[in-house]
Amino acid sequence: MPTNDATAATTIKPALRSVDDALDTLLAAASALPLPALETVALEHAAGRVVAQNIYAPCAVPPHANSAMDGYAVRIVDVASGQALPISQRIAAGQVPQPLAAGTVARIFTGAPIPVGADAVIMQERAVVTEAGVNFETVPQPQENIRAVGEDIQHGQCLFSAGQRLSAADVGLLASVGIAQVPVRAALRVAIFFTGDELVTPGEPLPEGAIYNSNRYFLRPLLERLGCVVTDYGIVRDNLAQTQAMLERAAAEHEVIITAGGVSVGEEDHVKAAVQACGELDLWAIAVKPGKPLAFGKITKHPASTAHQAAFIGLPGNPVSAYVTFLLFARPYLLRRMGVQNVQPTGLPLSAAFAWPKADKRREFLRARINQNGQVELFPNQKSGVLTSCAWAEGLVDNAPSQTIAPGDLVRFIPLSALVN
Ligand code: AMP
Ligand code: MG
């Protein structure tokens, strides 16, 4: 961005904020706001939503002791006698058994309830059926092949605490205790738009000097996967009045406005001035690469002129910067607004398969992958305009300021799977 450098030469450079400091400020601002309303959703729509109240198991799983095998329910003492044992009943899954008569066995199938009196199940492969009854090749251990009541979930156990975000497996767990309606936080309404005179929408011809708006097409699904309801206002031209009008319009009906582009210090960057004209702005230069400029603030003026305020997050325009800063800053902010406490991804210590001899003074988030040897490789071009690096990457290497890396060094690898869900 040559305009930045030209302007920077004539202004005093502010001290860069650390990533952690900027994130703390964002999360504190999010925590200070009221949570979205509580609403109830049907279980089939609960994945990705944030639980609004602790959820306790109304029954045990399994609700009754049952067989883990197709085979025979036995009394161990009878098997130990070495006698052939007659079959006194047949129990399939879903049936209700009789108590097991002493000196007999029950034919039983996977998932079927264990009859009172039986203390083990022997798999059918270990049984020989004769006219006199069943002989067994083995004497089982107590409770062998029996799934105990509550082995998975105990009655009354706290399954989820308020503020947990439900995965697909979590929703399965709720189904296993019969819960059909889930108390969750209402979706955040997020408005997005993209600034730039050069931007063209895919599907349209590309005039000279123009580029396609790529930021729109990753930002929207990332937000939707977070459970946000997105209003997409598309492209806004590099013009103060239009930018301000769009901010005010968006502020009336959304909790958060996220933009990309126009937050640098160039003459064509109007977002900051527009935010200041209808709200408050903190513009941060963050010691992060990619993505130094990140704007944060709020919009207080809008046509509805109620007390409603919309939070504002301005991402840098370079696609890689927008992608990475969304994941590092906007995502945790949005999750915290929904009441999620644990908003930080877990990093893995992995061995580098690359050298990074010229580290930046800023904390870097390098687009990376795990190779077949379990080591981390980098995408060869780490420039902030090269979106292929993000498409290629399976994770980010979180590299401390000025930290050079030699092959074999341990690096902190943050899997993207933890950030894009
Ligand atoms: P800006 O932050 O507006 O100065 O933009 C920085 C760089 O990112 C410029 O090269 C822009 O052309 C590019 N850019 C801005 N917005 C987008 C977008 N939505 N899609 C693709 N590139 C963009
Ligand atoms: Mg621009």
XYZ file of C-alpha atoms and ligand atoms in Angstrom:
445
model
C 0.000 0.000 0.000
C 2.232 2.841 -1.195
C -0.219 5.533 -0.025
C 0.266 4.344 3.554
C 4.012 4.759 3.425
C 3.750 8.187 1.848
C 1.361 9.415 4.529
C 3.171 7.660 7.353
C 6.296 9.675 6.563
C 4.500 12.904 7.433
C 2.675 11.692 10.564
C 3.944 10.505 13.916
C 3.664 6.721 14.073
C 1.577 5.534 17.004
C 3.023 2.736 19.134
C 1.759 -0.616 17.921
C -0.549 -2.505 20.230
C 0.166 -6.136 20.957
C -2.268 -8.781 19.701
C -3.125 -9.788 23.271
C -3.735 -6.201 24.331
C -6.048 -5.531 21.377
C -7.893 -8.787 21.967
C -8.301 -8.046 25.690
C -9.824 -4.676 24.828
C -12.233 -6.234 22.320
C -13.275 -8.994 24.700
C -13.754 -6.574 27.593
C -15.982 -4.410 25.384
C -17.975 -7.488 24.322
C -18.342 -8.735 27.909
C -19.679 -5.350 29.049
C -22.683 -5.518 26.696
C -25.920 -7.363 27.475
C -26.224 -10.863 26.051
C -28.648 -11.523 23.176
C -32.092 -12.679 24.307
C -32.729 -16.272 25.311
C -34.686 -18.253 22.744
C -35.610 -21.885 22.333
C -34.649 -23.805 19.214
C -35.584 -27.279 18.069
C -32.766 -29.781 18.528
C -32.244 -30.140 14.781
C -31.285 -26.454 14.571
C -29.127 -26.334 17.704
C -25.690 -27.111 16.210
C -23.402 -24.077 16.366
C -25.667 -22.247 18.804
C -24.614 -21.054 22.245
C -26.362 -22.622 25.232
C -28.100 -19.987 27.376
C -28.725 -22.062 30.532
C -27.101 -25.089 32.137
C -28.644 -28.264 30.740
C -29.057 -31.301 33.020
C -29.716 -34.875 31.878
C -33.350 -35.837 32.543
C -32.448 -39.543 32.306
C -29.428 -41.847 32.282
C -27.738 -43.168 29.144
C -28.025 -46.031 28.707
C -31.320 -46.002 30.607
C -31.054 -49.763 31.310
C -28.167 -52.249 31.442
C -27.907 -53.845 28.013
C -25.853 -56.256 26.006
C -22.791 -55.056 24.071
C -22.779 -58.272 21.997
C -24.910 -60.835 20.232
C -24.576 -63.885 22.502
C -25.846 -65.277 25.793
C -26.731 -63.614 29.093
C -25.483 -65.908 31.870
C -24.989 -66.349 35.592
C -21.202 -66.727 35.957
C -21.586 -69.444 38.664
C -23.585 -71.581 36.229
C -20.982 -71.194 33.483
C -18.202 -72.050 35.974
C -19.953 -75.388 36.695
C -19.022 -76.512 33.168
C -22.537 -77.905 32.521
C -24.420 -77.413 29.245
C -27.033 -74.744 30.054
C -30.496 -74.677 28.426
C -31.840 -71.487 26.783
C -34.774 -70.211 28.845
C -35.648 -67.046 26.869
C -34.760 -64.978 23.809
C -34.260 -61.205 24.270
C -33.986 -58.802 21.317
C -33.328 -55.028 21.535
C -36.481 -53.205 22.620
C -37.963 -56.188 24.518
C -38.538 -56.478 28.265
C -36.913 -59.660 29.667
C -37.992 -62.051 32.442
C -35.565 -62.647 35.335
C -32.981 -65.261 34.318
C -33.879 -68.661 35.816
C -30.951 -70.273 37.672
C -29.161 -72.967 35.667
C -30.238 -71.442 32.316
C -28.980 -68.834 29.857
C -30.826 -66.260 27.735
C -30.165 -65.822 24.048
C -29.526 -62.064 23.791
C -28.760 -59.502 21.081
C -26.834 -56.223 21.024
C -28.732 -53.450 22.804
C -31.218 -55.816 24.491
C -31.865 -55.299 28.239
C -29.984 -57.601 30.613
C -32.358 -59.864 32.560
C -32.296 -59.644 36.362
C -29.933 -62.305 37.686
C -27.538 -62.317 34.719
C -24.075 -60.957 35.515
C -22.274 -61.314 32.162
C -22.803 -61.776 28.444
C -20.727 -64.263 26.457
C -20.371 -63.517 22.749
C -21.913 -66.102 20.466
C -18.518 -66.904 18.891
C -17.478 -68.390 22.288
C -20.586 -70.631 22.571
C -21.336 -74.144 21.252
C -25.013 -75.000 21.032
C -25.858 -78.719 21.551
C -29.118 -80.545 22.149
C -28.363 -80.581 25.891
C -27.913 -76.792 25.986
C -25.139 -74.259 25.450
C -21.480 -74.939 26.328
C -19.064 -72.015 26.697
C -15.341 -71.887 25.887
C -14.763 -69.257 28.570
C -15.836 -68.177 32.068
C -16.526 -64.426 31.825
C -15.526 -61.656 34.217
C -18.326 -60.012 36.224
C -20.273 -57.567 34.004
C -18.324 -58.590 30.901
C -20.043 -57.322 27.706
C -22.693 -55.514 29.764
C -23.216 -51.779 29.212
C -24.029 -50.388 32.654
C -26.893 -47.980 33.396
C -25.538 -44.403 33.142
C -22.192 -45.570 31.742
C -22.331 -42.683 29.240
C -24.473 -40.117 31.085
C -25.768 -40.121 34.657
C -29.270 -38.950 35.469
C -29.061 -35.297 36.596
C -25.532 -34.760 35.267
C -24.790 -31.256 33.896
C -24.345 -31.835 30.167
C -23.662 -28.258 29.066
C -23.070 -25.019 30.923
C -24.371 -21.654 29.819
C -21.958 -20.201 27.274
C -20.952 -23.470 25.611
C -21.305 -23.666 21.855
C -22.909 -26.871 20.607
C -21.052 -29.125 18.179
C -22.755 -31.799 16.092
C -21.687 -34.420 18.659
C -23.127 -32.240 21.452
C -26.489 -32.188 19.687
C -26.347 -35.991 19.441
C -25.717 -36.107 23.194
C -28.798 -33.970 23.845
C -30.827 -36.303 21.651
C -29.582 -39.303 23.659
C -31.288 -37.898 26.783
C -34.439 -37.015 24.861
C -34.142 -33.220 24.918
C -36.040 -31.769 21.959
C -35.878 -28.021 22.672
C -32.677 -26.179 23.573
C -32.362 -22.783 25.314
C -29.848 -20.751 23.279
C -28.802 -17.147 22.762
C -30.545 -15.332 19.924
C -28.410 -14.942 16.811
C -26.366 -11.752 16.514
C -27.454 -9.621 13.579
C -24.325 -8.650 11.690
C -24.188 -6.205 8.765
C -21.282 -6.383 6.336
C -20.074 -4.201 3.505
C -16.968 -3.784 1.421
C -15.344 -0.531 0.424
C -13.406 0.109 -2.746
C -13.914 1.856 -6.085
C -11.958 -1.001 -7.653
C -14.326 -3.753 -6.497
C -16.539 -5.704 -8.871
C -18.944 -8.508 -8.026
C -18.153 -11.966 -9.454
C -20.355 -12.679 -12.453
C -19.816 -9.198 -13.839
C -17.145 -8.307 -16.422
C -13.859 -7.024 -15.018
C -13.103 -3.482 -16.284
C -9.533 -2.260 -16.518
C -8.134 -1.439 -13.090
C -10.808 -3.383 -11.251
C -10.608 -6.527 -9.086
C -13.249 -8.906 -7.859
C -14.570 -8.580 -4.324
C -13.184 -11.721 -2.706
C -13.543 -10.646 0.925
C -17.307 -10.803 0.734
C -17.301 -14.450 -0.211
C -15.313 -15.789 2.718
C -16.599 -13.370 5.330
C -20.224 -14.231 4.860
C -19.931 -18.029 5.339
C -17.546 -17.545 8.251
C -20.181 -15.397 9.966
C -23.033 -17.725 9.103
C -21.151 -20.700 10.518
C -20.831 -18.746 13.764
C -24.620 -18.606 13.858
C -24.863 -14.906 12.950
C -27.709 -13.593 10.814
C -25.947 -11.623 8.087
C -27.170 -8.632 6.108
C -24.840 -8.145 3.183
C -24.861 -4.604 1.782
C -22.298 -5.449 -0.870
C -19.876 -2.878 -2.260
C -19.728 0.745 -1.101
C -17.674 3.213 -3.096
C -14.721 5.164 -1.656
C -16.836 8.121 -0.709
C -17.360 9.604 2.747
C -21.057 10.429 2.443
C -22.002 7.031 1.021
C -19.945 5.207 3.622
C -21.511 7.194 6.454
C -25.025 6.681 5.076
C -24.440 2.952 4.896
C -23.097 2.799 8.455
C -26.117 4.684 9.787
C -28.544 2.516 7.870
C -26.841 -0.683 9.050
C -26.641 0.513 12.662
C -30.402 0.704 13.092
C -30.998 -3.038 12.889
C -27.757 -4.800 13.694
C -25.697 -5.524 16.786
C -22.432 -5.507 14.845
C -21.210 -3.942 11.586
C -18.142 -5.455 9.958
C -16.470 -3.811 6.980
C -13.401 -4.618 4.937
C -11.106 -2.041 3.365
C -10.704 1.676 3.771
C -9.238 1.645 7.289
C -5.660 2.499 6.333
C -4.264 6.003 6.260
C -4.588 6.652 2.518
C -6.643 9.497 1.077
C -9.117 7.010 -0.346
C -9.758 5.428 3.044
C -13.028 6.969 4.246
C -14.243 4.437 6.756
C -12.569 5.988 9.776
C -13.932 9.474 9.115
C -17.373 8.023 8.420
C -17.400 6.139 11.735
C -16.293 9.246 13.592
C -19.112 11.233 11.988
C -21.805 8.905 13.346
C -20.186 7.255 16.338
C -16.872 6.653 18.022
C -13.722 5.103 16.648
C -10.626 3.477 18.035
C -8.193 2.820 15.259
C -5.448 0.498 16.232
C -2.203 -0.265 14.636
C -1.681 -3.781 15.918
C 1.705 -5.464 16.007
C 0.429 -8.283 13.820
C 1.289 -9.482 10.330
C -0.791 -9.729 8.255
C -3.385 -7.158 9.284
C -1.834 -4.174 11.031
C -4.752 -1.719 10.768
C -7.879 -2.786 12.603
C -10.629 -0.356 13.477
C -13.042 -0.820 16.345
C -15.774 1.417 17.594
C -19.496 1.965 17.677
C -22.187 3.644 15.635
C -24.613 5.633 17.753
C -26.465 7.703 15.155
C -29.003 6.082 12.878
C -32.394 6.772 11.253
C -34.333 4.844 13.933
C -32.776 7.217 16.541
C -33.326 4.854 19.475
C -30.777 4.118 22.169
C -29.587 1.172 20.070
C -25.866 1.104 19.313
C -24.058 -1.083 16.835
C -20.503 -2.202 17.410
C -18.160 -1.547 14.504
C -15.216 -3.666 13.365
C -13.236 -2.487 10.337
C -11.037 -5.163 8.810
C -8.171 -4.288 6.481
C -8.907 -4.701 2.769
C -6.112 -7.027 1.767
C -7.819 -10.415 1.575
C -5.286 -12.330 3.682
C -5.287 -9.552 6.279
C -9.082 -9.509 6.345
C -9.238 -13.298 6.694
C -6.639 -13.545 9.451
C -7.839 -10.530 11.446
C -11.407 -11.781 11.233
C -10.308 -15.089 12.766
C -8.020 -13.524 15.362
C -10.127 -10.576 16.484
C -13.663 -10.433 15.076
C -14.489 -14.093 15.716
C -13.604 -14.061 19.434
C -15.419 -10.729 19.796
C -18.609 -12.169 18.264
C -18.391 -15.354 20.318
C -17.976 -13.342 23.516
C -20.996 -11.230 22.575
C -22.937 -14.524 22.483
C -21.737 -15.398 25.980
C -18.966 -17.835 25.073
C -16.140 -17.723 27.630
C -13.610 -19.931 25.888
C -12.961 -18.023 22.659
C -9.281 -18.803 22.118
C -8.146 -21.681 19.913
C -5.704 -24.270 21.214
C -2.272 -24.205 19.588
C -0.194 -27.336 19.066
C 3.601 -27.421 19.498
C 4.880 -28.939 16.232
C 8.239 -29.211 14.548
C 8.998 -26.827 11.673
C 9.909 -28.277 8.271
C 10.981 -24.805 7.142
C 13.394 -22.000 7.916
C 12.194 -18.484 8.724
C 15.428 -16.549 8.929
C 14.018 -13.006 8.627
C 11.307 -12.675 11.264
C 9.144 -9.564 11.379
C 9.062 -7.246 14.389
C 5.325 -7.891 14.526
C 3.763 -11.161 15.696
C 3.205 -13.180 12.541
C 0.475 -15.632 11.648
C 1.887 -17.678 8.791
C -0.295 -19.792 6.558
C 0.814 -23.376 7.107
C 0.036 -27.049 6.761
C 1.055 -30.274 8.468
C 3.009 -32.534 6.108
C 3.048 -36.332 6.014
C 5.803 -36.459 8.660
C 3.703 -34.414 11.070
C 5.912 -31.356 10.567
C 4.738 -27.870 9.661
C 5.233 -26.481 6.159
C 4.630 -22.911 5.007
C 2.910 -21.675 1.906
C 5.792 -20.232 -0.155
C 4.198 -16.814 -0.703
C 3.146 -15.145 2.548
C 2.153 -11.744 1.079
C -1.099 -10.284 2.341
C -2.661 -10.117 -1.112
C -2.150 -13.817 -1.856
C -5.401 -15.432 -0.821
C -4.213 -18.788 -2.189
C -2.169 -19.063 1.014
C -5.402 -19.116 3.053
C -7.116 -21.573 0.733
C -4.056 -23.848 0.923
C -3.509 -23.536 4.667
C -4.779 -25.944 7.300
C -3.488 -23.781 10.096
C -1.579 -20.709 11.191
C 1.886 -20.657 12.698
C 1.749 -18.158 15.551
C 5.260 -16.709 15.553
C 6.428 -14.315 18.272
C 7.855 -10.913 17.249
C 11.414 -11.140 15.824
C 11.480 -14.906 16.365
C 13.540 -16.626 13.685
C 12.806 -20.284 13.001
C 15.197 -23.062 11.982
C 14.063 -26.458 10.660
C 13.239 -28.733 13.596
C 12.308 -25.886 15.948
C 8.983 -26.228 17.736
C 6.380 -23.735 16.493
C 2.859 -22.997 17.690
C 0.402 -24.341 15.091
C -3.226 -23.226 15.346
C -5.468 -25.553 13.307
C -7.825 -23.576 11.082
C -10.495 -26.190 11.747
C -10.764 -24.666 15.237
C -11.288 -21.176 13.792
C -13.599 -21.550 10.830
C -16.406 -23.534 12.456
P -7.626 -0.933 1.516
O -7.601 -1.516 2.912
O -8.970 -0.439 1.126
O -6.545 0.070 1.354
O -7.304 -2.138 0.541
C -6.055 -2.790 0.591
C -5.894 -3.723 -0.586
O -6.896 -4.727 -0.534
C -6.065 -3.050 -1.928
O -5.162 -3.669 -2.813
C -7.486 -3.375 -2.311
O -7.697 -3.364 -3.702
C -7.670 -4.747 -1.724
N -9.057 -5.004 -1.378
C -9.852 -4.206 -0.632
N -11.071 -4.723 -0.485
C -11.056 -5.895 -1.171
C -12.038 -6.921 -1.391
N -13.271 -6.802 -0.887
N -11.695 -7.991 -2.126
C -10.442 -8.090 -2.640
N -9.471 -7.177 -2.445
C -9.765 -6.082 -1.735
Mg -9.689 0.678 -0.403
